[in-house]
Amino acid sequence: MPKSTETKGVAPAPISAWLPAVAVGWLIPGGGHFLLKRRGRGALIAASVTLMFLFGLAMRGAMFTPQRGDILTILITYGGFVGDMASGLLYLLATWLGYNQPDVAGHVHDYGTKFLVSAGLLNVLGMVDAYEIAVGKKD
Amino acid sequence: MPKVNLSHFEAALLFALFASIVMGIVGKKTDRERLHYGLYLFGCFLAALVGLGWLMKLGHG
């Protein structure tokens, strides 16, 4: 009789172990790390993401809104929207408080738009880090 | 919110600083490695910034 080739897989971590850290990390940049008692790293992520977002606002960057059209328009506007949204409460507060900068020409506005999206993308990195800490892949 | 006017160089430098901090934190496992990796990334951003700047200047003639 052939030997069983079944391998022992590692059981995935339960959702309850990582979801709070990831969700809080999305809403409040660095919040997931604070929840997991990694205060130094959390403070640095919070400061970096928040300052980058605030500089984006101060440079009058534009927020993306999803638009239909050709494939490039869809990719850019949907991708940019997801990037903006990834800043969590910062994005929600800015839009709720009426921030609505039209996309205008000029390098400062252009950098501002990139800063707003990049702040969200850096927050995604922070959320992934919080997930890895929560499931024990990282200290 | 006050309006901020930054030059290309200043804006790119700020971007490099924030990106290096976060990528340094999430990229390595010990604090010492994180510091080194963050500084290395910042250096790479600066090198790319200056290098590409010169390339564009030379390309334009």
Tab-separated table of C-alpha atoms in Angstrom:
chain	number	residue	atom	x	y	z
A	1	MET	CA	0.000	0.000	0.000
A	2	PRO	CA	1.506	3.383	-0.976
A	3	LYS	CA	2.411	5.764	1.735
A	4	SER	CA	0.100	8.657	2.228
A	5	THR	CA	1.445	11.822	0.602
A	6	GLU	CA	-0.774	14.004	2.700
A	7	THR	CA	1.151	16.899	4.210
A	8	LYS	CA	0.317	18.617	7.407
A	9	GLY	CA	-0.739	22.166	6.615
A	10	VAL	CA	-0.532	25.027	9.047
A	11	ALA	CA	-3.995	26.034	10.182
A	12	PRO	CA	-4.790	29.625	9.200
A	13	ALA	CA	-5.143	32.076	12.036
A	14	PRO	CA	-8.757	32.786	13.026
A	15	ILE	CA	-10.207	36.003	11.651
A	16	SER	CA	-10.834	37.264	15.180
A	17	ALA	CA	-7.059	37.225	15.765
A	18	TRP	CA	-6.209	39.745	13.045
A	19	LEU	CA	-9.384	41.527	11.915
A	20	PRO	CA	-9.533	44.054	14.799
A	21	ALA	CA	-5.902	45.085	14.270
A	22	VAL	CA	-6.314	45.401	10.490
A	23	ALA	CA	-9.638	47.266	10.765
A	24	VAL	CA	-8.332	49.701	13.382
A	25	GLY	CA	-5.149	50.072	11.322
A	26	TRP	CA	-7.244	51.095	8.332
A	27	LEU	CA	-9.393	53.588	10.232
A	28	ILE	CA	-6.547	55.099	12.269
A	29	PRO	CA	-3.106	54.847	10.654
A	30	GLY	CA	-0.803	53.010	13.077
A	31	GLY	CA	-3.808	52.074	15.249
A	32	GLY	CA	-3.371	48.354	14.582
A	33	HIS	CA	0.147	48.512	15.971
A	34	PHE	CA	-1.062	50.367	19.064
A	35	LEU	CA	-3.704	47.667	19.546
A	36	LEU	CA	-0.951	45.034	19.364
A	37	LYS	CA	1.225	47.003	21.845
A	38	ARG	CA	3.827	48.032	19.235
A	39	ARG	CA	3.624	51.681	20.176
A	40	GLY	CA	6.902	52.921	18.692
A	41	ARG	CA	6.227	51.486	15.249
A	42	GLY	CA	2.593	52.567	15.457
A	43	ALA	CA	3.592	56.155	16.266
A	44	LEU	CA	6.022	56.309	13.340
A	45	ILE	CA	3.459	54.895	10.892
A	46	ALA	CA	0.764	57.223	12.244
A	47	ALA	CA	3.022	60.274	11.950
A	48	SER	CA	4.249	59.391	8.443
A	49	VAL	CA	0.834	58.578	6.964
A	50	THR	CA	-0.932	61.503	8.650
A	51	LEU	CA	1.727	64.054	7.710
A	52	MET	CA	1.822	62.794	4.147
A	53	PHE	CA	-1.978	63.070	3.902
A	54	LEU	CA	-1.964	66.574	5.451
A	55	PHE	CA	0.771	67.725	3.061
A	56	GLY	CA	-1.382	66.338	0.226
A	57	LEU	CA	-4.306	68.447	1.435
A	58	ALA	CA	-2.095	71.517	1.925
A	59	MET	CA	-0.802	71.132	-1.630
A	60	ARG	CA	-4.454	71.044	-2.748
A	61	GLY	CA	-4.248	67.579	-4.248
A	62	ALA	CA	-7.356	66.113	-5.864
A	63	MET	CA	-9.237	63.071	-4.562
A	64	PHE	CA	-10.077	60.419	-7.142
A	65	THR	CA	-13.685	59.500	-7.912
A	66	PRO	CA	-14.431	56.294	-9.824
A	67	GLN	CA	-15.232	56.982	-13.463
A	68	ARG	CA	-16.208	54.763	-16.353
A	69	GLY	CA	-14.632	55.082	-19.772
A	70	ASP	CA	-11.629	53.465	-21.408
A	71	ILE	CA	-9.597	50.895	-19.508
A	72	LEU	CA	-6.892	53.395	-18.519
A	73	THR	CA	-9.446	55.811	-17.046
A	74	ILE	CA	-11.079	52.984	-15.098
A	75	LEU	CA	-7.717	51.734	-13.777
A	76	ILE	CA	-6.498	55.166	-12.740
A	77	THR	CA	-9.711	56.462	-11.172
A	78	TYR	CA	-10.689	53.231	-9.390
A	79	GLY	CA	-7.103	52.587	-8.265
A	80	GLY	CA	-6.735	56.168	-7.075
A	81	PHE	CA	-10.058	55.977	-5.251
A	82	VAL	CA	-8.991	52.817	-3.427
A	83	GLY	CA	-5.650	54.473	-2.571
A	84	ASP	CA	-7.424	57.550	-1.203
A	85	MET	CA	-9.878	55.407	0.780
A	86	ALA	CA	-7.024	53.418	2.330
A	87	SER	CA	-6.173	56.418	4.524
A	88	GLY	CA	-9.287	55.563	6.547
A	89	LEU	CA	-10.583	58.233	8.877
A	90	LEU	CA	-8.325	60.885	7.339
A	91	TYR	CA	-10.045	60.441	3.975
A	92	LEU	CA	-13.520	60.172	5.486
A	93	LEU	CA	-13.029	63.320	7.610
A	94	ALA	CA	-11.619	65.316	4.694
A	95	THR	CA	-14.550	64.448	2.427
A	96	TRP	CA	-17.166	64.848	5.184
A	97	LEU	CA	-15.748	68.289	6.002
A	98	GLY	CA	-16.201	69.297	2.383
A	99	TYR	CA	-12.739	68.955	0.861
A	100	ASN	CA	-13.408	68.888	-2.868
A	101	GLN	CA	-10.423	70.100	-4.836
A	102	PRO	CA	-10.807	69.916	-8.612
A	103	ASP	CA	-7.922	68.432	-10.577
A	104	VAL	CA	-5.993	71.442	-11.893
A	105	ALA	CA	-2.680	71.785	-13.714
A	106	GLY	CA	0.499	72.527	-11.783
A	107	HIS	CA	3.243	70.494	-10.175
A	108	VAL	CA	2.228	71.332	-6.600
A	109	HIS	CA	-1.362	70.095	-7.135
A	110	ASP	CA	-0.011	67.062	-8.912
A	111	TYR	CA	2.326	66.192	-6.026
A	112	GLY	CA	-0.578	66.781	-3.643
A	113	THR	CA	-2.710	64.215	-5.469
A	114	LYS	CA	0.147	61.708	-5.342
A	115	PHE	CA	0.734	62.408	-1.648
A	116	LEU	CA	-2.938	61.696	-0.872
A	117	VAL	CA	-2.872	58.360	-2.704
A	118	SER	CA	0.556	57.396	-1.374
A	119	ALA	CA	-0.509	58.061	2.211
A	120	GLY	CA	-3.233	55.444	1.703
A	121	LEU	CA	-0.821	52.984	0.117
A	122	LEU	CA	1.640	53.409	2.997
A	123	ASN	CA	-1.260	52.758	5.364
A	124	VAL	CA	-1.942	49.507	3.471
A	125	LEU	CA	1.670	48.498	4.210
A	126	GLY	CA	1.029	49.306	7.869
A	127	MET	CA	-2.136	47.169	7.823
A	128	VAL	CA	-0.250	44.223	6.299
A	129	ASP	CA	2.428	44.610	8.984
A	130	ALA	CA	-0.269	44.639	11.691
A	131	TYR	CA	-1.772	41.473	10.150
A	132	GLU	CA	1.598	39.692	10.208
A	133	ILE	CA	2.157	40.656	13.844
A	134	ALA	CA	-1.368	39.559	14.791
A	135	VAL	CA	-1.012	36.094	13.209
A	136	GLY	CA	2.472	35.606	14.668
A	137	LYS	CA	4.516	35.778	11.470
A	138	LYS	CA	6.417	38.740	12.839
A	139	ASP	CA	7.363	40.100	16.257
B	1	MET	CA	-5.753	74.389	5.846
B	2	PRO	CA	-2.867	76.649	4.753
B	3	LYS	CA	-1.674	76.230	1.189
B	4	VAL	CA	1.827	74.851	0.798
B	5	ASN	CA	4.014	75.568	-2.213
B	6	LEU	CA	6.932	73.188	-2.516
B	7	SER	CA	9.471	72.827	-5.300
B	8	HIS	CA	9.822	69.519	-7.141
B	9	PHE	CA	12.899	68.710	-5.075
B	10	GLU	CA	11.300	69.516	-1.714
B	11	ALA	CA	8.151	67.529	-2.508
B	12	ALA	CA	10.143	64.515	-3.711
B	13	LEU	CA	12.370	64.735	-0.619
B	14	LEU	CA	9.326	64.715	1.687
B	15	PHE	CA	7.845	61.795	-0.226
B	16	ALA	CA	11.141	59.899	0.107
B	17	LEU	CA	11.277	60.582	3.850
B	18	PHE	CA	7.756	59.323	4.637
B	19	ALA	CA	7.979	56.332	2.295
B	20	SER	CA	11.386	55.315	3.712
B	21	ILE	CA	10.119	55.442	7.292
B	22	VAL	CA	7.083	53.224	6.649
B	23	MET	CA	8.849	50.830	4.267
B	24	GLY	CA	11.771	50.581	6.698
B	25	ILE	CA	9.400	49.670	9.536
B	26	VAL	CA	7.446	47.007	7.673
B	27	GLY	CA	10.356	45.596	5.666
B	28	LYS	CA	12.587	44.147	8.391
B	29	LYS	CA	12.284	42.255	11.656
B	30	THR	CA	14.590	43.969	14.157
B	31	ASP	CA	14.863	47.659	15.043
B	32	ARG	CA	18.509	47.814	13.942
B	33	GLU	CA	17.663	46.273	10.549
B	34	ARG	CA	14.707	48.637	10.202
B	35	LEU	CA	16.887	51.691	10.799
B	36	HIS	CA	19.514	50.515	8.295
B	37	TYR	CA	16.912	49.563	5.700
B	38	GLY	CA	15.081	52.891	6.118
B	39	LEU	CA	18.324	54.848	5.643
B	40	TYR	CA	19.251	52.665	2.667
B	41	LEU	CA	15.847	53.292	1.058
B	42	PHE	CA	16.135	57.034	1.654
B	43	GLY	CA	19.569	56.977	-0.002
B	44	CYS	CA	18.126	55.044	-2.970
B	45	PHE	CA	15.282	57.566	-3.325
B	46	LEU	CA	17.802	60.438	-3.246
B	47	ALA	CA	20.105	58.749	-5.765
B	48	ALA	CA	17.180	58.092	-8.118
B	49	LEU	CA	15.949	61.671	-7.671
B	50	VAL	CA	19.319	63.261	-8.475
B	51	GLY	CA	20.153	60.699	-11.191
B	52	LEU	CA	16.834	61.029	-13.015
B	53	GLY	CA	16.973	64.812	-12.619
B	54	TRP	CA	20.360	64.945	-14.354
B	55	LEU	CA	19.187	62.470	-17.003
B	56	MET	CA	16.218	64.695	-17.836
B	57	LYS	CA	18.406	67.824	-17.865
B	58	LEU	CA	20.929	66.188	-20.192
B	59	GLY	CA	18.136	64.717	-22.335
B	60	HIS	CA	16.632	68.150	-22.861
B	61	GLY	CA	20.025	69.550	-23.897
